[in-house]
Each structure stands twice: as structure tokens, then as C-alpha cells.
mmCIF file of C-alpha atoms in Angstrom:
data_model
loop_
_atom_site.group_PDB
_atom_site.id
_atom_site.type_symbol
_atom_site.label_atom_id
_atom_site.label_comp_id
_atom_site.label_asym_id
_atom_site.label_seq_id
_atom_site.Cartn_x
_atom_site.Cartn_y
_atom_site.Cartn_z
ATOM 1 C CA UNK A 1 58.096 -33.121 -3.072
ATOM 2 C CA UNK A 2 55.631 -32.292 -0.280
ATOM 3 C CA UNK A 3 52.592 -30.074 -0.602
ATOM 4 C CA UNK A 4 53.009 -26.652 1.057
ATOM 5 C CA UNK A 5 50.248 -25.790 3.555
ATOM 6 C CA UNK A 6 47.068 -24.388 2.048
ATOM 7 C CA UNK A 7 46.530 -20.668 2.812
ATOM 8 C CA UNK A 8 43.407 -21.188 4.912
ATOM 9 C CA UNK A 9 44.361 -18.404 7.355
ATOM 10 C CA UNK A 10 44.355 -15.945 4.463
ATOM 11 C CA UNK A 11 41.054 -17.412 3.320
ATOM 12 C CA UNK A 12 39.517 -16.852 6.773
ATOM 13 C CA UNK A 13 40.692 -13.230 6.799
ATOM 14 C CA UNK A 14 39.266 -12.603 3.351
ATOM 15 C CA UNK A 15 35.973 -14.272 4.317
ATOM 16 C CA UNK A 16 35.611 -11.949 7.312
ATOM 17 C CA UNK A 17 36.416 -8.948 5.139
ATOM 18 C CA UNK A 18 33.801 -9.834 2.533
ATOM 19 C CA UNK A 19 31.117 -10.455 5.159
ATOM 20 C CA UNK A 20 31.485 -7.103 6.912
ATOM 21 C CA UNK A 21 28.190 -5.238 7.172
ATOM 22 C CA UNK A 22 26.891 -2.118 8.881
ATOM 23 C CA UNK A 23 23.912 -4.231 10.030
ATOM 24 C CA UNK A 24 24.730 -5.930 13.327
ATOM 25 C CA UNK A 25 22.676 -9.090 12.840
ATOM 26 C CA UNK A 26 24.255 -9.787 9.435
ATOM 27 C CA UNK A 27 27.667 -9.097 10.938
ATOM 28 C CA UNK A 28 26.989 -11.552 13.771
ATOM 29 C CA UNK A 29 25.861 -14.305 11.405
ATOM 30 C CA UNK A 30 28.925 -13.666 9.254
ATOM 31 C CA UNK A 31 31.169 -13.864 12.292
ATOM 32 C CA UNK A 32 29.524 -17.153 13.287
ATOM 33 C CA UNK A 33 30.333 -18.481 9.821
ATOM 34 C CA UNK A 34 33.944 -17.357 9.995
ATOM 35 C CA UNK A 35 34.385 -18.633 13.558
ATOM 36 C CA UNK A 36 32.714 -21.983 12.899
ATOM 37 C CA UNK A 37 35.684 -23.165 10.881
ATOM 38 C CA UNK A 38 35.086 -26.830 10.173
ATOM 39 C CA UNK A 39 36.965 -28.800 7.562
ATOM 40 C CA UNK A 40 36.777 -26.033 4.945
ATOM 41 C CA UNK A 41 36.678 -28.814 2.378
ATOM 42 C CA UNK A 42 35.389 -26.743 -0.533
ATOM 43 C CA UNK A 43 37.890 -23.870 -0.174
ATOM 44 C CA UNK A 44 40.668 -26.461 0.167
ATOM 45 C CA UNK A 45 39.544 -28.056 -3.098
ATOM 46 C CA UNK A 46 39.710 -24.655 -4.810
ATOM 47 C CA UNK A 47 43.337 -24.162 -3.720
ATOM 48 C CA UNK A 48 44.341 -27.701 -4.655
ATOM 49 C CA UNK A 49 42.762 -27.412 -8.093
ATOM 50 C CA UNK A 50 44.439 -24.031 -8.654
ATOM 51 C CA UNK A 51 47.832 -25.501 -7.772
ATOM 52 C CA UNK A 52 47.212 -28.582 -9.894
ATOM 53 C CA UNK A 53 46.600 -26.329 -12.904
ATOM 54 C CA UNK A 54 49.724 -24.266 -12.285
ATOM 55 C CA UNK A 55 47.971 -21.216 -10.836
ATOM 56 C CA UNK A 56 48.880 -19.242 -7.723
ATOM 57 C CA UNK A 57 47.181 -19.271 -4.329
ATOM 58 C CA UNK A 58 46.521 -15.532 -4.611
ATOM 59 C CA UNK A 59 44.337 -16.178 -7.663
ATOM 60 C CA UNK A 60 42.193 -18.581 -5.654
ATOM 61 C CA UNK A 61 41.282 -16.528 -2.567
ATOM 62 C CA UNK A 62 38.135 -14.884 -3.909
ATOM 63 C CA UNK A 63 37.006 -18.082 -5.635
ATOM 64 C CA UNK A 64 37.393 -19.982 -2.354
ATOM 65 C CA UNK A 65 35.400 -17.319 -0.508
ATOM 66 C CA UNK A 66 32.686 -17.309 -3.177
ATOM 67 C CA UNK A 67 32.321 -21.100 -2.933
ATOM 68 C CA UNK A 68 32.047 -20.914 0.845
ATOM 69 C CA UNK A 69 29.447 -18.138 0.619
ATOM 70 C CA UNK A 70 27.290 -20.235 -1.700
ATOM 71 C CA UNK A 71 27.653 -23.268 0.566
ATOM 72 C CA UNK A 72 26.922 -21.257 3.717
ATOM 73 C CA UNK A 73 23.883 -19.556 2.214
ATOM 74 C CA UNK A 74 22.455 -22.958 1.346
ATOM 75 C CA UNK A 75 23.063 -24.140 4.940
ATOM 76 C CA UNK A 76 21.239 -21.121 6.384
ATOM 77 C CA UNK A 77 18.255 -21.959 4.208
ATOM 78 C CA UNK A 78 18.530 -25.710 4.907
ATOM 79 C CA UNK A 79 18.528 -25.214 8.676
ATOM 80 C CA UNK A 80 15.301 -23.262 8.400
ATOM 81 C CA UNK A 81 13.690 -25.862 6.120
ATOM 82 C CA UNK A 82 14.798 -28.704 8.411
ATOM 83 C CA UNK A 83 13.796 -26.824 11.578
ATOM 84 C CA UNK A 84 17.296 -27.578 12.921
ATOM 85 C CA UNK A 85 18.250 -26.444 16.411
ATOM 86 C CA UNK A 86 22.029 -26.596 16.048
ATOM 87 C CA UNK A 87 24.737 -26.485 13.414
ATOM 88 C CA UNK A 88 28.230 -27.707 14.408
ATOM 89 C CA UNK A 89 27.255 -27.525 18.039
ATOM 90 C CA UNK A 90 26.015 -23.928 17.856
ATOM 91 C CA UNK A 91 22.477 -22.618 17.828
ATOM 92 C CA UNK A 92 21.277 -22.096 14.260
ATOM 93 C CA UNK A 93 20.871 -18.564 12.935
ATOM 94 C CA UNK A 94 17.106 -18.711 12.552
ATOM 95 C CA UNK A 95 16.765 -19.870 16.177
ATOM 96 C CA UNK A 96 18.857 -16.915 17.346
ATOM 97 C CA UNK A 97 17.581 -14.188 15.045
ATOM 98 C CA UNK A 98 14.384 -15.423 13.411
ATOM 99 C CA UNK A 99 13.419 -16.603 9.942
ATOM 100 C CA UNK A 100 13.630 -13.266 8.125
ATOM 101 C CA UNK A 101 17.118 -12.444 9.371
ATOM 102 C CA UNK A 102 18.404 -15.924 8.556
ATOM 103 C CA UNK A 103 16.987 -16.010 5.022
ATOM 104 C CA UNK A 104 18.034 -12.465 4.176
ATOM 105 C CA UNK A 105 21.533 -13.086 5.542
ATOM 106 C CA UNK A 106 21.790 -16.069 3.204
ATOM 107 C CA UNK A 107 20.675 -13.841 0.343
ATOM 108 C CA UNK A 108 23.276 -11.282 1.450
ATOM 109 C CA UNK A 109 25.969 -13.942 1.054
ATOM 110 C CA UNK A 110 24.728 -14.775 -2.438
ATOM 111 C CA UNK A 111 24.848 -11.079 -3.334
ATOM 112 C CA UNK A 112 28.395 -10.774 -2.025
ATOM 113 C CA UNK A 113 29.610 -13.695 -4.114
ATOM 114 C CA UNK A 114 28.212 -11.982 -7.225
ATOM 115 C CA UNK A 115 30.255 -8.896 -6.349
ATOM 116 C CA UNK A 116 33.374 -11.055 -6.013
ATOM 117 C CA UNK A 117 32.793 -12.633 -9.409
ATOM 118 C CA UNK A 118 32.053 -9.255 -10.988
ATOM 119 C CA UNK A 119 35.399 -7.915 -9.768
ATOM 120 C CA UNK A 120 37.488 -10.615 -11.421
ATOM 121 C CA UNK A 121 40.014 -9.032 -13.824
ATOM 122 C CA UNK A 122 39.259 -11.243 -16.855
ATOM 123 C CA UNK A 123 35.732 -10.395 -18.141
ATOM 124 C CA UNK A 124 35.471 -13.625 -20.122
ATOM 125 C CA UNK A 125 36.402 -15.758 -17.138
ATOM 126 C CA UNK A 126 34.084 -13.713 -14.907
ATOM 127 C CA UNK A 127 31.189 -14.393 -17.273
ATOM 128 C CA UNK A 128 31.918 -18.130 -17.373
ATOM 129 C CA UNK A 129 32.210 -18.290 -13.588
ATOM 130 C CA UNK A 130 29.024 -16.301 -13.016
ATOM 131 C CA UNK A 131 27.188 -18.751 -15.256
ATOM 132 C CA UNK A 132 28.733 -21.710 -13.431
ATOM 133 C CA UNK A 133 27.817 -20.325 -10.006
ATOM 134 C CA UNK A 134 24.276 -19.607 -11.198
ATOM 135 C CA UNK A 135 23.835 -23.100 -12.578
ATOM 136 C CA UNK A 136 25.204 -24.582 -9.361
ATOM 137 C CA UNK A 137 22.837 -22.531 -7.188
ATOM 138 C CA UNK A 138 19.905 -23.654 -9.356
ATOM 139 C CA UNK A 139 20.970 -27.303 -9.030
ATOM 140 C CA UNK A 140 21.215 -26.971 -5.238
ATOM 141 C CA UNK A 141 17.663 -25.611 -5.119
ATOM 142 C CA UNK A 142 16.354 -28.338 -7.430
ATOM 143 C CA UNK A 143 18.024 -31.043 -5.354
ATOM 144 C CA UNK A 144 16.531 -29.727 -2.130
ATOM 145 C CA UNK A 145 13.014 -29.459 -3.546
ATOM 146 C CA UNK A 146 13.271 -32.847 -5.275
ATOM 147 C CA UNK A 147 14.176 -34.400 -1.931
ATOM 148 C CA UNK A 148 10.910 -33.121 -0.433
ATOM 149 C CA UNK A 149 8.952 -34.138 -3.532
ATOM 150 C CA UNK A 150 10.261 -37.706 -3.500
ATOM 151 C CA UNK A 151 9.449 -38.071 0.211
ATOM 152 C CA UNK A 152 5.965 -36.601 -0.306
ATOM 153 C CA UNK A 153 5.071 -38.843 -3.245
ATOM 154 C CA UNK A 154 7.072 -41.918 -2.240
ATOM 155 C CA UNK A 155 8.859 -41.809 -5.611
ATOM 156 C CA UNK A 156 11.922 -43.674 -4.360
ATOM 157 C CA UNK A 157 14.436 -44.554 -7.076
ATOM 158 C CA UNK A 158 18.187 -44.598 -7.650
ATOM 159 C CA UNK A 159 17.805 -41.948 -10.363
ATOM 160 C CA UNK A 160 16.076 -39.568 -7.974
ATOM 161 C CA UNK A 161 18.555 -40.324 -5.199
ATOM 162 C CA UNK A 162 21.555 -39.511 -7.394
ATOM 163 C CA UNK A 163 19.905 -36.288 -8.579
ATOM 164 C CA UNK A 164 19.244 -35.296 -4.971
ATOM 165 C CA UNK A 165 22.738 -35.941 -3.635
ATOM 166 C CA UNK A 166 24.364 -34.325 -6.646
ATOM 167 C CA UNK A 167 22.350 -31.188 -5.902
ATOM 168 C CA UNK A 168 22.906 -31.530 -2.174
ATOM 169 C CA UNK A 169 26.682 -31.992 -2.279
ATOM 170 C CA UNK A 170 28.068 -32.956 -5.666
ATOM 171 C CA UNK A 171 27.559 -29.734 -7.597
ATOM 172 C CA UNK A 172 29.353 -27.618 -4.978
ATOM 173 C CA UNK A 173 32.350 -29.953 -5.028
ATOM 174 C CA UNK A 174 32.283 -29.922 -8.840
ATOM 175 C CA UNK A 175 32.277 -26.129 -8.783
ATOM 176 C CA UNK A 176 35.115 -25.972 -6.249
ATOM 177 C CA UNK A 177 37.468 -27.954 -8.489
ATOM 178 C CA UNK A 178 36.338 -26.521 -11.851
ATOM 179 C CA UNK A 179 36.215 -22.826 -10.896
ATOM 180 C CA UNK A 180 40.029 -22.473 -11.085
ATOM 181 C CA UNK A 181 39.971 -24.134 -14.514
ATOM 182 C CA UNK A 182 37.420 -21.567 -15.718
ATOM 183 C CA UNK A 183 39.422 -18.692 -14.258
ATOM 184 C CA UNK A 184 42.675 -19.899 -15.834
ATOM 185 C CA UNK A 185 40.978 -20.875 -19.130
ATOM 186 C CA UNK A 186 42.449 -24.362 -18.752
ATOM 187 C CA UNK A 187 42.319 -26.847 -21.652
ATOM 188 C CA UNK A 188 38.923 -28.466 -22.129
ATOM 189 C CA UNK A 189 40.299 -31.933 -21.296
ATOM 190 C CA UNK A 190 41.552 -30.667 -17.937
ATOM 191 C CA UNK A 191 38.261 -28.930 -17.175
ATOM 192 C CA UNK A 192 36.280 -32.079 -17.942
ATOM 193 C CA UNK A 193 38.652 -34.249 -15.911
ATOM 194 C CA UNK A 194 38.146 -31.995 -12.904
ATOM 195 C CA UNK A 195 34.397 -31.955 -13.499
ATOM 196 C CA UNK A 196 34.297 -35.765 -13.463
ATOM 197 C CA UNK A 197 36.487 -35.859 -10.362
ATOM 198 C CA UNK A 198 34.207 -33.395 -8.584
ATOM 199 C CA UNK A 199 31.035 -35.242 -9.570
ATOM 200 C CA UNK A 200 32.231 -38.687 -8.496
ATOM 201 C CA UNK A 201 33.955 -37.467 -5.346
ATOM 202 C CA UNK A 202 30.876 -35.440 -4.418
ATOM 203 C CA UNK A 203 28.600 -38.443 -4.863
ATOM 204 C CA UNK A 204 30.940 -40.668 -2.841
ATOM 205 C CA UNK A 205 31.110 -38.030 -0.102
ATOM 206 C CA UNK A 206 27.336 -37.738 0.276
ATOM 207 C CA UNK A 207 26.788 -41.485 -0.024
ATOM 208 C CA UNK A 208 29.238 -41.989 2.834
ATOM 209 C CA UNK A 209 27.386 -39.384 4.918
ATOM 210 C CA UNK A 210 24.121 -41.183 4.205
ATOM 211 C CA UNK A 211 25.596 -44.576 5.021
ATOM 212 C CA UNK A 212 26.964 -43.330 8.347
ATOM 213 C CA UNK A 213 23.545 -41.920 9.246
ATOM 214 C CA UNK A 214 22.239 -45.483 9.307
ATOM 215 C CA UNK A 215 25.283 -47.697 9.931
ATOM 216 C CA UNK A 216 27.197 -45.708 12.547
ATOM 217 C CA UNK A 217 26.364 -44.973 16.192
ATOM 218 C CA UNK A 218 25.409 -41.844 18.108
ATOM 219 C CA UNK A 219 28.694 -41.654 20.025
ATOM 220 C CA UNK A 220 30.721 -41.552 16.801
ATOM 221 C CA UNK A 221 28.380 -39.307 14.810
ATOM 222 C CA UNK A 222 27.620 -36.898 17.625
ATOM 223 C CA UNK A 223 23.911 -37.116 16.801
ATOM 224 C CA UNK A 224 21.208 -39.821 16.734
ATOM 225 C CA UNK A 225 21.344 -42.303 13.850
ATOM 226 C CA UNK A 226 18.444 -42.713 11.467
ATOM 227 C CA UNK A 227 17.792 -39.030 10.859
ATOM 228 C CA UNK A 228 17.195 -39.644 7.152
ATOM 229 C CA UNK A 229 14.526 -42.252 7.919
ATOM 230 C CA UNK A 230 12.723 -39.768 10.174
ATOM 231 C CA UNK A 231 12.635 -37.358 7.215
ATOM 232 C CA UNK A 232 11.378 -39.995 4.773
ATOM 233 C CA UNK A 233 14.631 -40.032 2.769
ATOM 234 C CA UNK A 234 15.530 -43.213 0.929
ATOM 235 C CA UNK A 235 19.336 -43.287 0.850
ATOM 236 C CA UNK A 236 21.424 -45.839 -1.039
ATOM 237 C CA UNK A 237 21.285 -48.683 1.536
ATOM 238 C CA UNK A 238 17.562 -48.136 2.005
ATOM 239 C CA UNK A 239 16.997 -48.235 -1.757
ATOM 240 C CA UNK A 240 18.744 -51.611 -1.830
ATOM 241 C CA UNK A 241 16.374 -52.828 0.879
ATOM 242 C CA UNK A 242 13.356 -51.511 -1.034
ATOM 243 C CA UNK A 243 14.367 -53.741 -3.944
ATOM 244 C CA UNK A 244 14.623 -56.810 -1.720
ATOM 245 C CA UNK A 245 12.148 -59.197 -0.090
ATOM 246 C CA UNK A 246 11.538 -56.843 2.867
ATOM 247 C CA UNK A 247 10.876 -53.877 0.601
ATOM 248 C CA UNK A 248 7.194 -53.431 1.574
ATOM 249 C CA UNK A 249 8.064 -53.276 5.267
ATOM 250 C CA UNK A 250 10.840 -50.761 4.683
ATOM 251 C CA UNK A 251 8.559 -48.620 2.526
ATOM 252 C CA UNK A 252 5.990 -48.558 5.344
ATOM 253 C CA UNK A 253 8.674 -47.370 7.762
ATOM 254 C CA UNK A 254 9.734 -44.644 5.347
ATOM 255 C CA UNK A 255 6.182 -43.483 4.756
ATOM 256 C CA UNK A 256 5.486 -43.154 8.479
ATOM 257 C CA UNK A 257 8.858 -41.370 8.917
ATOM 258 C CA UNK A 258 10.165 -44.085 11.269
ATOM 259 C CA UNK A 259 7.736 -42.841 13.902
ATOM 260 C CA UNK A 260 7.705 -46.014 15.997
ATOM 261 C CA UNK A 261 10.499 -46.457 18.560
ATOM 262 C CA UNK A 262 11.697 -49.693 16.987
ATOM 263 C CA UNK A 263 11.662 -48.524 13.338
ATOM 264 C CA UNK A 264 15.264 -47.325 12.955
ATOM 265 C CA UNK A 265 16.706 -50.395 14.643
ATOM 266 C CA UNK A 266 14.510 -52.635 12.475
ATOM 267 C CA UNK A 267 15.929 -51.086 9.292
ATOM 268 C CA UNK A 268 19.463 -51.404 10.683
ATOM 269 C CA UNK A 269 18.823 -55.076 11.385
ATOM 270 C CA UNK A 270 17.474 -55.701 7.886
ATOM 271 C CA UNK A 271 20.449 -53.853 6.416
ATOM 272 C CA UNK A 272 22.830 -56.146 8.285
ATOM 273 C CA UNK A 273 20.898 -59.281 7.305
ATOM 274 C CA UNK A 274 20.870 -58.412 3.596
ATOM 275 C CA UNK A 275 24.422 -57.069 3.424
ATOM 276 C CA UNK A 276 23.446 -53.649 2.113
ATOM 277 C CA UNK A 277 26.025 -51.824 4.228
ATOM 278 C CA UNK A 278 28.787 -53.743 2.476
ATOM 279 C CA UNK A 279 27.188 -53.174 -0.920
ATOM 280 C CA UNK A 280 26.983 -49.447 -0.155
ATOM 281 C CA UNK A 281 30.660 -49.327 0.787
ATOM 282 C CA UNK A 282 31.535 -51.047 -2.499
ATOM 283 C CA UNK A 283 29.593 -48.400 -4.450
ATOM 284 C CA UNK A 284 31.301 -45.591 -2.535
ATOM 285 C CA UNK A 285 34.702 -47.153 -3.288
ATOM 286 C CA UNK A 286 33.770 -47.461 -6.970
ATOM 287 C CA UNK A 287 32.832 -43.778 -7.148
ATOM 288 C CA UNK A 288 36.043 -42.840 -5.376
ATOM 289 C CA UNK A 289 38.109 -44.814 -7.879
ATOM 290 C CA UNK A 290 36.329 -43.125 -10.794
ATOM 291 C CA UNK A 291 37.228 -39.758 -9.274
ATOM 292 C CA UNK A 292 40.885 -40.723 -8.994
ATOM 293 C CA UNK A 293 40.988 -42.150 -12.526
ATOM 294 C CA UNK A 294 39.611 -38.906 -13.943
ATOM 295 C CA UNK A 295 42.698 -37.013 -12.767
ATOM 296 C CA UNK A 296 45.090 -39.240 -14.731
ATOM 297 C CA UNK A 297 45.065 -36.810 -17.696
ATOM 298 C CA UNK A 298 46.568 -34.085 -15.475
ATOM 299 C CA UNK A 299 50.264 -33.904 -14.591
ATOM 300 C CA UNK A 300 51.400 -35.727 -11.456
ATOM 301 C CA UNK A 301 51.957 -33.322 -8.569
ATOM 302 C CA UNK A 302 51.551 -33.056 -4.783
ATOM 303 C CA UNK A 303 48.211 -31.275 -5.371
ATOM 304 C CA UNK A 304 46.936 -34.133 -7.522
ATOM 305 C CA UNK A 305 48.057 -36.658 -4.914
ATOM 306 C CA UNK A 306 46.148 -34.766 -2.208
ATOM 307 C CA UNK A 307 42.991 -34.685 -4.311
ATOM 308 C CA UNK A 308 43.297 -38.412 -4.986
ATOM 309 C CA UNK A 309 43.807 -39.091 -1.278
ATOM 310 C CA UNK A 310 40.726 -37.079 -0.348
ATOM 311 C CA UNK A 311 38.603 -39.112 -2.743
ATOM 312 C CA UNK A 312 39.876 -42.464 -1.492
ATOM 313 C CA UNK A 313 39.480 -41.457 2.158
ATOM 314 C CA UNK A 314 35.701 -41.543 1.722
ATOM 315 C CA UNK A 315 35.787 -45.304 2.122
ATOM 316 C CA UNK A 316 37.305 -44.853 5.608
ATOM 317 C CA UNK A 317 35.634 -41.697 6.936
ATOM 318 C CA UNK A 318 33.651 -42.335 10.136
ATOM 319 C CA UNK A 319 31.911 -38.965 10.604
#
């Protein structure tokens, strides 16, 4: 049995409806969000999880929109913090409209998702989801600040790295797959299975992004490689190098934010010499397998197969 198409057109319509505002600048930023499209990974995960648990697509629309609003608000804030010029090939909101408009538009999105959650018909589920969204938003903020703290103090460690990428990516993917379980009051075992899937898939996803930032090339990525080094971020392959014989040299490069023209290529060379790209791919594959294994307690279905495929595709994704 094949999986029917996900209702992403309906999702896009609902997203536009929720983002309507009488204030033109907010409306324009909302329209940019709706028009940007992209993979819509997180909304897709909401629909797949809902189907896996036996729910209906119609029950998932507002959850999918709420997830995307939280994700998009974090991106508006991230672009400002990172002083980014573009996002998906378009000028960032704060470049177009200024800092205040960008930040307040992100806050507007957070406010709108609270309204969506408050309008859910089951008060108990609404309370559980509001708590989950609040905890996720807090984790995103902690991950972002921890990333700056680690770079500032040079406190590079695997523990910190995993905390950062869970806050950066993992918690939103966890929320996308567990929100339907909270809405449907699914059995605890199913909720925890989806939570584990989301955590491991989210970590694998961000680790693959981080690996590509160093191991790929500009033509494939669509942007220069080594961006994380320029920001003083020690990703998984770099952490492996820090633990090796060339660790002091790599730490120096990190601490000067790869400011010399040869720095990024030097780290890439060391990574190839010490085999850390291969070791990173093995860790990503391990996380992906853990995600797939977590779903074994749920009934086999086309939705489960799609979720499993998404997790295993991380080992092959090139951008």
C-alpha cells in the first residue's frame, strides 16, 4: 500500500491565513515565509506521525502550522544574530526591514502559535501541547546561547556539541513527531518511541549538515564551506581532530575563527588524513539506525516506512 500525498497545499493555505496581519511589514514577512517553501520537513513529519498513530490529516493542520511558526521565528532571530545577508537565496528580513521589525515579526509568529494551541478542542491536550511547545522554545534558546558561550570560552566537548545541536535542530524534530501523540493522547510507549525517533533523527540531521559544511564543496552546498569554523563552532569532525595529535593546531584555528586564508583547507586536509569524515558518517548512520529501531513498537504502515526512509537518507544527503 502506497502513502497518499501529504496535504502540504492545505498547510500552505492555512499558514498564509494564520499569518495575515493589518500591518504591512508583518504581512510581507509572513508572505515571504509562505512563498519560500523549502522542504517543509517539520510539517511533513507532523502529518506522517499523525497518520502513523491513526489520526486524520485535518487534525494535523494547525499543529503543522504551529511547528513551522516556531521554526520560522527562530530563523528570523538567528539571521539577525548571525548577521546573515540571505536566507534560501532571498534577502533576510532584518536586512529588508530592520532589526525591530524582524524581531517583532518573530515574536508575532510565536504569539500566533499560542493562539492555535489555545483553540484546540481538547483542553487537556492543549495544555500538554502548550507545555511541550514552551519547553521546546526554551531549549532552542538555550542551544543558541550555549553555542556562543562555548565559542567564547573555548569549552569544546562532545557533551556541549550534542546539547547545542539538539537545541538547534533536534528538539523541533522531536516536537514535530510527538505533537500528534500528545493531541491524540497516544499510549506512553508510542509517545516515547516517537520522542526517541525525533531525537536521534534530529541529531543525525544536524550532524550531516555540520559534516557537509566542512566535507562538501561550494558548488554542491551553494555557499562557501567552512562557515562553522569561521564562527568558532567545533562540530563533530572537528571535535575528533581536537582529540588527536593535531588538536592544538586545530584549536588555534578555531580560536582565531579560521581568519587566515589557508585555515579552512588546512582543517579539511587534517580531516582527510585522520579519517574523521568517515568516522562522522559512521556516527550519523548509527544515530539514523537508532531512530529507525525506535519505531519498531509502532504498527507497520506506509507512514512508518516514510519516517524510516527519511532517517536513513541522512547518510546520503548532499545538501
